[in-house]
CSV table of C-alpha atoms and ligand atoms in Angstrom, one decimal:
chain,number,residue,atom,x,y,z
V,1,MET,CA,7.2,-228.2,-39.1
V,2,SER,CA,5.3,-231.3,-40.2
V,3,GLY,CA,8.2,-233.1,-42.0
V,4,GLN,CA,10.9,-234.8,-40.1
V,5,LEU,CA,14.6,-233.9,-40.4
V,6,LEU,CA,17.1,-236.1,-42.2
V,7,ASP,CA,19.6,-235.2,-39.5
V,8,GLY,CA,23.1,-235.2,-40.9
V,9,LYS,CA,24.8,-234.3,-37.7
V,10,ALA,CA,23.3,-237.2,-35.8
V,11,ILE,CA,24.1,-239.6,-38.6
V,12,ALA,CA,27.6,-238.3,-38.9
V,13,LYS,CA,28.1,-239.0,-35.2
V,14,GLU,CA,26.9,-242.6,-35.8
V,15,ILE,CA,29.3,-243.1,-38.7
V,16,ARG,CA,32.2,-241.5,-36.8
V,17,ALA,CA,31.6,-244.0,-34.0
V,18,GLU,CA,31.8,-246.9,-36.5
V,19,VAL,CA,35.0,-245.6,-38.0
V,20,LYS,CA,36.6,-245.1,-34.6
V,21,GLU,CA,35.8,-248.8,-33.7
V,22,GLU,CA,37.2,-250.1,-37.1
V,23,VAL,CA,40.3,-247.9,-36.7
V,24,ALA,CA,40.9,-249.3,-33.2
V,25,ALA,CA,40.6,-252.9,-34.6
V,26,LEU,CA,43.1,-252.1,-37.3
V,27,ARG,CA,45.5,-250.6,-34.8
V,28,ALA,CA,45.2,-253.7,-32.7
V,29,GLN,CA,46.4,-255.6,-35.8
V,30,GLY,CA,49.4,-253.3,-36.2
V,31,ILE,CA,47.9,-251.2,-39.0
V,32,ALA,CA,47.8,-247.4,-38.3
V,33,PRO,CA,45.4,-245.9,-40.8
V,34,LYS,CA,46.9,-242.8,-42.4
V,35,MET,CA,45.5,-240.2,-44.8
V,36,ALA,CA,47.7,-237.9,-46.8
V,37,VAL,CA,46.1,-234.5,-47.8
V,38,ILE,CA,47.7,-232.3,-50.4
V,39,LEU,CA,46.8,-228.7,-50.7
V,40,VAL,CA,48.5,-226.5,-53.3
V,41,GLY,CA,48.3,-222.8,-52.4
V,42,ASP,CA,47.4,-220.9,-49.3
V,43,ASP,CA,43.7,-220.0,-49.7
V,44,PRO,CA,42.6,-219.5,-46.1
V,45,ALA,CA,39.3,-221.3,-46.5
V,46,SER,CA,41.0,-224.4,-48.0
V,47,VAL,CA,43.7,-224.4,-45.2
V,48,TYR,CA,40.9,-224.1,-42.6
V,49,TYR,CA,39.0,-227.1,-44.2
V,50,ALA,CA,42.2,-229.2,-44.2
V,51,GLN,CA,42.8,-228.4,-40.6
V,52,SER,CA,39.2,-229.3,-39.6
V,53,LYS,CA,39.7,-232.6,-41.5
V,54,GLU,CA,42.9,-233.2,-39.5
V,55,LYS,CA,41.0,-232.6,-36.2
V,56,ALA,CA,38.2,-235.0,-37.3
V,57,ALA,CA,40.8,-237.6,-38.4
V,58,ASN,CA,42.6,-237.4,-35.1
V,59,ASN,CA,39.3,-237.7,-33.2
V,60,VAL,CA,38.7,-241.2,-34.7
V,61,GLY,CA,42.4,-242.3,-34.4
V,62,ILE,CA,43.4,-241.7,-38.1
V,63,ASP,CA,46.9,-240.3,-38.7
V,64,PHE,CA,46.9,-237.2,-40.9
V,65,ASP,CA,49.8,-236.2,-43.1
V,66,PHE,CA,49.3,-232.7,-44.4
V,67,HIS,CA,51.3,-231.4,-47.4
V,68,ASN,CA,50.8,-227.7,-48.0
V,69,LEU,CA,52.6,-226.9,-51.2
V,70,PRO,CA,53.3,-223.4,-52.6
V,71,THR,CA,50.9,-222.0,-55.3
V,72,ASP,CA,53.6,-222.0,-57.9
V,73,THR,CA,54.3,-225.8,-57.5
V,74,LYS,CA,55.2,-227.4,-60.7
V,75,GLU,CA,52.9,-230.2,-62.0
V,76,SER,CA,55.9,-232.6,-62.2
V,77,ASP,CA,56.7,-232.0,-58.5
V,78,LEU,CA,53.1,-232.6,-57.4
V,79,LEU,CA,53.0,-235.8,-59.5
V,80,ALA,CA,56.3,-236.9,-57.9
V,81,LEU,CA,54.8,-236.4,-54.4
V,82,ILE,CA,51.7,-238.4,-55.4
V,83,GLU,CA,53.9,-241.2,-56.7
V,84,LYS,CA,55.9,-241.2,-53.5
V,85,LEU,CA,52.7,-241.5,-51.4
V,86,ASN,CA,51.4,-244.2,-53.8
V,87,GLN,CA,54.5,-246.3,-53.0
V,88,ASP,CA,54.3,-245.6,-49.3
V,89,LYS,CA,52.6,-248.6,-47.6
V,90,GLY,CA,52.0,-246.5,-44.5
V,91,ALA,CA,49.9,-243.9,-46.4
V,92,HIS,CA,46.5,-245.6,-47.0
V,93,GLY,CA,44.6,-242.7,-48.6
V,94,ILE,CA,45.5,-239.6,-50.7
V,95,MET,CA,43.3,-236.6,-51.1
V,96,VAL,CA,44.4,-233.7,-53.4
V,97,GLU,CA,42.3,-230.6,-52.7
V,98,LEU,CA,40.6,-229.1,-55.7
V,99,PRO,CA,40.7,-226.7,-57.5
V,100,LEU,CA,44.3,-226.8,-58.5
V,101,PRO,CA,46.3,-223.8,-59.8
V,102,GLY,CA,46.2,-223.3,-63.6
V,103,GLN,CA,49.7,-224.7,-64.3
V,104,ILE,CA,48.6,-228.2,-63.0
V,105,SER,CA,46.3,-230.5,-65.0
V,106,THR,CA,43.5,-231.8,-62.7
V,107,ASP,CA,42.9,-234.7,-65.0
V,108,LYS,CA,46.5,-235.8,-64.7
V,109,VAL,CA,46.4,-235.5,-60.9
V,110,MET,CA,43.1,-237.5,-60.8
V,111,GLU,CA,44.7,-240.3,-62.8
V,112,ALA,CA,47.9,-240.3,-60.8
V,113,VAL,CA,46.5,-241.3,-57.4
V,114,LEU,CA,46.4,-245.1,-57.0
V,115,PRO,CA,42.7,-246.1,-57.3
V,116,ALA,CA,42.8,-248.0,-53.9
V,117,LYS,CA,44.1,-244.8,-52.2
V,118,ASP,CA,41.7,-242.5,-54.0
V,119,VAL,CA,39.5,-241.6,-51.0
V,120,ASP,CA,37.7,-239.0,-53.1
V,121,GLY,CA,36.6,-241.6,-55.6
V,122,ILE,CA,37.5,-239.5,-58.6
V,123,HIS,CA,40.0,-241.8,-60.4
V,124,PRO,CA,38.6,-242.9,-63.8
V,125,MET,CA,38.8,-246.5,-62.6
V,126,ASN,CA,36.7,-245.8,-59.6
V,127,ARG,CA,34.2,-243.9,-61.7
V,128,GLY,CA,34.0,-247.0,-63.9
V,129,TYR,CA,33.5,-249.3,-60.8
V,130,ILE,CA,30.4,-247.3,-60.0
V,131,LEU,CA,28.8,-248.6,-63.1
V,132,SER,CA,29.6,-252.2,-62.4
V,133,ASN,CA,29.3,-251.9,-58.6
V,134,GLY,CA,32.9,-253.1,-58.5
V,135,PRO,CA,35.5,-253.0,-55.6
V,136,GLY,CA,36.2,-249.3,-55.9
V,137,LEU,CA,36.0,-246.1,-53.8
V,138,PHE,CA,33.1,-243.8,-54.5
V,139,PRO,CA,32.6,-240.0,-54.0
V,140,ALA,CA,31.4,-239.0,-50.6
V,141,THR,CA,28.6,-236.5,-51.4
V,142,PRO,CA,26.4,-238.9,-53.5
V,143,GLN,CA,27.1,-241.6,-50.8
V,144,SER,CA,26.0,-239.1,-48.2
V,145,CYS,CA,22.6,-238.5,-50.0
V,146,ILE,CA,22.0,-242.3,-49.8
V,147,GLU,CA,23.3,-242.8,-46.3
V,148,LEU,CA,21.0,-240.0,-45.0
V,149,MET,CA,18.0,-241.9,-46.3
V,150,LEU,CA,19.0,-245.4,-45.4
V,151,ARG,CA,20.1,-244.6,-41.9
V,152,SER,CA,16.8,-242.7,-41.4
V,153,GLY,CA,14.8,-245.8,-42.3
V,154,VAL,CA,13.8,-244.8,-45.8
V,155,GLU,CA,12.9,-247.8,-48.1
V,156,ILE,CA,14.3,-246.7,-51.4
V,157,GLU,CA,13.3,-249.7,-53.4
V,158,GLY,CA,10.4,-249.2,-55.8
V,159,LYS,CA,10.2,-245.5,-55.2
V,160,HIS,CA,10.4,-242.9,-57.9
V,161,ALA,CA,13.5,-240.8,-57.3
V,162,VAL,CA,14.0,-237.6,-59.2
V,163,ILE,CA,17.6,-236.3,-59.3
V,164,VAL,CA,17.9,-232.6,-60.2
V,165,GLY,CA,21.5,-232.1,-61.5
V,166,ARG,CA,23.9,-234.3,-63.5
V,167,GLY,CA,27.2,-232.8,-62.4
V,168,GLU,CA,30.3,-234.9,-62.3
V,169,THR,CA,30.7,-234.5,-58.5
V,170,VAL,CA,27.2,-235.3,-57.3
V,171,GLY,CA,24.4,-236.0,-59.8
V,172,LYS,CA,26.1,-238.4,-62.2
V,173,PRO,CA,27.7,-240.7,-59.7
V,174,LEU,CA,24.6,-240.6,-57.6
V,175,VAL,CA,22.5,-242.1,-60.4
V,176,PHE,CA,24.4,-245.3,-60.4
V,177,LEU,CA,25.0,-245.5,-56.6
V,178,LEU,CA,21.3,-245.0,-56.0
V,179,LEU,CA,20.3,-247.5,-58.7
V,180,GLN,CA,21.9,-250.2,-56.5
V,181,HIS,CA,18.9,-249.6,-54.1
V,182,ASN,CA,16.3,-250.3,-56.8
V,183,PRO,CA,14.4,-247.1,-57.2
V,184,THR,CA,13.1,-245.9,-60.6
V,185,ILE,CA,15.1,-242.8,-61.5
V,186,THR,CA,14.4,-239.6,-63.5
V,187,ILE,CA,17.4,-237.3,-64.1
V,188,CYS,CA,16.7,-233.6,-64.7
V,189,HIS,CA,19.2,-230.9,-65.7
V,190,SER,CA,19.4,-227.4,-67.2
V,191,ARG,CA,17.8,-228.5,-70.5
V,192,THR,CA,14.8,-230.3,-68.9
V,193,LYS,CA,11.6,-228.7,-70.0
V,194,ASP,CA,9.0,-228.1,-67.3
V,195,LEU,CA,11.2,-229.2,-64.4
V,196,ALA,CA,8.3,-228.8,-61.9
V,197,SER,CA,6.3,-231.5,-63.7
V,198,PHE,CA,9.1,-234.1,-63.1
V,199,VAL,CA,9.9,-233.0,-59.6
V,200,LYS,CA,6.2,-233.3,-58.7
V,201,GLN,CA,6.4,-237.1,-59.6
V,202,GLY,CA,9.2,-237.8,-57.1
V,203,ASP,CA,8.6,-239.9,-54.0
V,204,ILE,CA,12.2,-238.9,-53.4
V,205,VAL,CA,13.7,-235.7,-54.7
V,206,ILE,CA,17.5,-235.1,-54.6
V,207,ALA,CA,18.7,-231.6,-55.5
V,208,ALA,CA,22.4,-231.2,-56.7
V,209,VAL,CA,22.4,-228.0,-58.8
V,210,GLY,CA,24.0,-225.1,-57.0
V,211,ARG,CA,21.1,-222.6,-57.3
V,212,PRO,CA,19.7,-221.2,-54.0
V,213,ASN,CA,16.2,-222.3,-53.1
V,214,MET,CA,15.2,-223.3,-56.6
V,215,ILE,CA,13.0,-226.2,-55.6
V,216,THR,CA,9.9,-224.6,-54.1
V,217,LYS,CA,7.0,-226.2,-52.2
V,218,GLU,CA,4.6,-225.9,-55.2
V,219,MET,CA,7.0,-228.2,-57.2
V,220,VAL,CA,7.0,-231.2,-54.8
V,221,LYS,CA,4.5,-233.9,-54.0
V,222,PRO,CA,3.1,-233.7,-50.5
V,223,GLY,CA,4.8,-236.3,-48.3
V,224,ALA,CA,7.9,-236.5,-50.5
V,225,ILE,CA,11.4,-237.2,-49.1
V,226,VAL,CA,13.7,-234.4,-50.0
V,227,VAL,CA,17.5,-234.5,-49.9
V,228,ASP,CA,19.4,-231.3,-50.6
V,229,ALA,CA,23.0,-231.6,-51.7
V,230,GLY,CA,23.3,-227.9,-52.8
V,231,ILE,CA,25.7,-225.5,-51.1
V,232,ASN,CA,25.1,-221.9,-52.0
V,233,GLU,CA,26.7,-218.9,-50.3
V,234,VAL,CA,24.2,-216.5,-48.8
V,235,GLU,CA,24.8,-212.7,-49.0
V,236,GLY,CA,26.0,-211.6,-45.6
V,237,GLY,CA,27.4,-215.0,-44.7
V,238,GLY,CA,26.3,-218.5,-44.3
V,239,TYR,CA,25.0,-221.2,-46.7
V,240,CYS,CA,21.7,-222.4,-48.1
V,241,GLY,CA,20.7,-225.3,-50.2
V,242,ASP,CA,19.0,-225.7,-53.6
V,243,VAL,CA,15.7,-226.4,-51.8
V,244,ASP,CA,13.5,-223.8,-50.1
V,245,PHE,CA,13.7,-225.5,-46.8
V,246,GLU,CA,11.2,-223.2,-44.9
V,247,GLY,CA,8.5,-223.7,-47.5
V,248,LEU,CA,9.0,-227.4,-48.1
V,249,LYS,CA,9.3,-228.5,-44.5
V,250,GLU,CA,5.5,-228.0,-44.1
V,251,VAL,CA,4.5,-230.4,-47.0
V,252,VAL,CA,7.2,-233.1,-47.2
V,253,SER,CA,7.7,-236.2,-44.9
V,254,LEU,CA,11.5,-236.0,-44.6
V,255,ILE,CA,13.9,-233.3,-45.5
V,256,SER,CA,17.6,-232.6,-45.1
V,257,PRO,CA,18.6,-229.1,-43.9
V,258,VAL,CA,21.6,-227.0,-45.2
V,259,PRO,CA,23.8,-226.8,-43.2
V,260,GLY,CA,23.3,-229.9,-41.1
V,261,GLY,CA,22.4,-232.4,-43.8
V,262,VAL,CA,24.3,-233.9,-46.7
V,263,GLY,CA,27.5,-231.9,-46.1
V,264,SER,CA,27.7,-233.1,-42.4
V,265,LEU,CA,28.5,-236.7,-43.5
V,266,THR,CA,31.1,-236.2,-46.1
V,267,THR,CA,34.3,-236.2,-44.0
V,268,SER,CA,33.1,-239.3,-42.1
V,269,LEU,CA,32.3,-241.0,-45.4
V,270,ILE,CA,35.8,-240.1,-46.7
V,271,PHE,CA,37.1,-242.0,-43.6
V,272,LYS,CA,34.9,-244.9,-44.5
V,273,ASN,CA,36.5,-244.9,-48.0
V,274,LEU,CA,40.0,-244.9,-46.3
V,275,LEU,CA,39.0,-248.1,-44.4
V,276,LYS,CA,37.6,-249.7,-47.5
V,277,GLY,CA,40.8,-248.7,-49.4
V,278,ILE,CA,42.9,-250.4,-46.7
V,279,SER,CA,40.9,-253.7,-47.2
V,280,ILE,CA,41.4,-253.4,-51.0
V,281,GLN,CA,45.1,-252.7,-50.5
V,282,GLN,CA,45.4,-255.7,-48.2
V,283,SER,CA,43.7,-258.0,-50.7
V,284,LYS,CA,46.3,-257.3,-53.4
N,1,LIG,P1,27.7,-229.0,-61.3
N,1,LIG,O1,27.8,-227.5,-61.4
N,1,LIG,O2,28.7,-229.8,-61.9
N,1,LIG,O3,26.3,-229.4,-61.9
N,1,LIG,C1,25.1,-228.7,-61.7
N,1,LIG,C2,24.0,-229.4,-62.4
N,1,LIG,O4,22.8,-228.6,-62.2
N,1,LIG,C3,24.2,-229.6,-63.9
N,1,LIG,O5,23.8,-230.9,-64.3
N,1,LIG,C4,23.2,-228.6,-64.5
N,1,LIG,O6,22.7,-229.0,-65.7
N,1,LIG,C5,22.1,-228.5,-63.5
N,1,LIG,N1,21.4,-227.3,-63.5
N,1,LIG,C6,21.8,-226.0,-63.6
N,1,LIG,N2,20.8,-225.2,-63.6
N,1,LIG,C7,19.7,-225.9,-63.6
N,1,LIG,C8,18.3,-225.6,-63.7
N,1,LIG,N3,17.9,-224.3,-63.8
N,1,LIG,N4,17.4,-226.6,-63.7
N,1,LIG,C9,17.8,-227.9,-63.6
N,1,LIG,N5,19.1,-228.2,-63.5
N,1,LIG,C10,20.0,-227.3,-63.5
N,1,LIG,O7,27.5,-229.3,-59.8
N,1,LIG,P2,28.1,-230.4,-58.8
N,1,LIG,O8,27.7,-231.7,-59.2
N,1,LIG,O9,29.6,-230.1,-58.7
N,1,LIG,O10,27.5,-229.9,-57.4
N,1,LIG,C11,26.1,-229.8,-57.3
N,1,LIG,C12,25.8,-229.0,-56.0
N,1,LIG,O11,26.3,-229.8,-54.9
N,1,LIG,C13,26.4,-227.7,-55.9
N,1,LIG,O12,25.6,-226.8,-55.1
N,1,LIG,C14,27.6,-227.9,-55.0
N,1,LIG,O13,28.0,-226.8,-54.2
N,1,LIG,C15,27.1,-229.0,-54.1
N,1,LIG,N6,28.1,-229.9,-53.5
N,1,LIG,C16,27.9,-230.2,-52.2
N,1,LIG,C17,28.8,-231.0,-51.6
N,1,LIG,C18,28.6,-231.4,-50.1
N,1,LIG,O14,29.4,-231.8,-49.4
N,1,LIG,N7,27.3,-231.2,-49.7
N,1,LIG,C19,30.1,-231.4,-52.2
N,1,LIG,C20,30.1,-231.1,-53.6
N,1,LIG,C21,29.2,-230.3,-54.2
N,1,LIG,P3,23.6,-229.2,-67.1
N,1,LIG,O15,24.3,-230.5,-66.9
N,1,LIG,O16,22.6,-229.3,-68.2
N,1,LIG,O17,24.5,-228.0,-67.2
């Protein structure tokens, strides 16, 4: 391999240590950071992810309040629980696991969580704050793409960044979060003609599509920095990204693996959002 790894696991460890320190400082002031997680249904993978978040939270000193509701929960009951947690001064962050069962409107739920407790950064007000760089909470995955580069010493300013994918979860918020670091940005999507010709221009290429290994080494500029947000299930188990890691690692200067890249940081960045949310809540 000639390119260096954008090592998500190592950076996640660094962020977790920062979070642990900040949590200890808050506890010393009598504030016990607490995150409430709501899961509707009993999908085993979702229950497992919630439990691993609980473990990660406990490891950094964050209290975890898990609400596992039955699949047939009424929308009004879920909204009532969210309102109760909104009012609870001891619950500083609220995460509602998506997708929700069909009887519940995702839009209504996203709007129900108090913006300062919306650690997923999906409330319309937080989505608006991204545009104005306002005092909001922003989604973890696009933040993770940026943190991976900044904490690996990448100078983003002045570079040409090509983002492939304009999804609501990753691509779209990433555009405005990345713009704060002064690159020139090209956004590609499913209607882009001759995708390779745009990707080839990127000093930085960020893939957020959901198509296994679609960015190949012929498409990238030698020496480029490549961040892969894609998560695709592989037949027979495991995951791969949107980037052909094995092919690209020979020609790029920096590249994030899947797993071990973007996804490794997301839980730690949700905890960072919790801490930012606490400071927003205290300033009100
Ligand atoms: P969406 O499905 O919302 O968006 C996918 C985007 O890819 C769309 O903008 C679509 O274009 C574009 N696209 C589809 N096909 C092509 C193509 N052939 N060429 C160019 N662009 C194409 O995705 P999300 O934003 O929700 O997620 C993106 C990826 O990130 C997924 O793999 C997802 O699993 C992963 N993800 C990773 C997380 C992590 O923690 N690492 C967390 C969340 C998501 P158009 O808009 O024209 O349809």
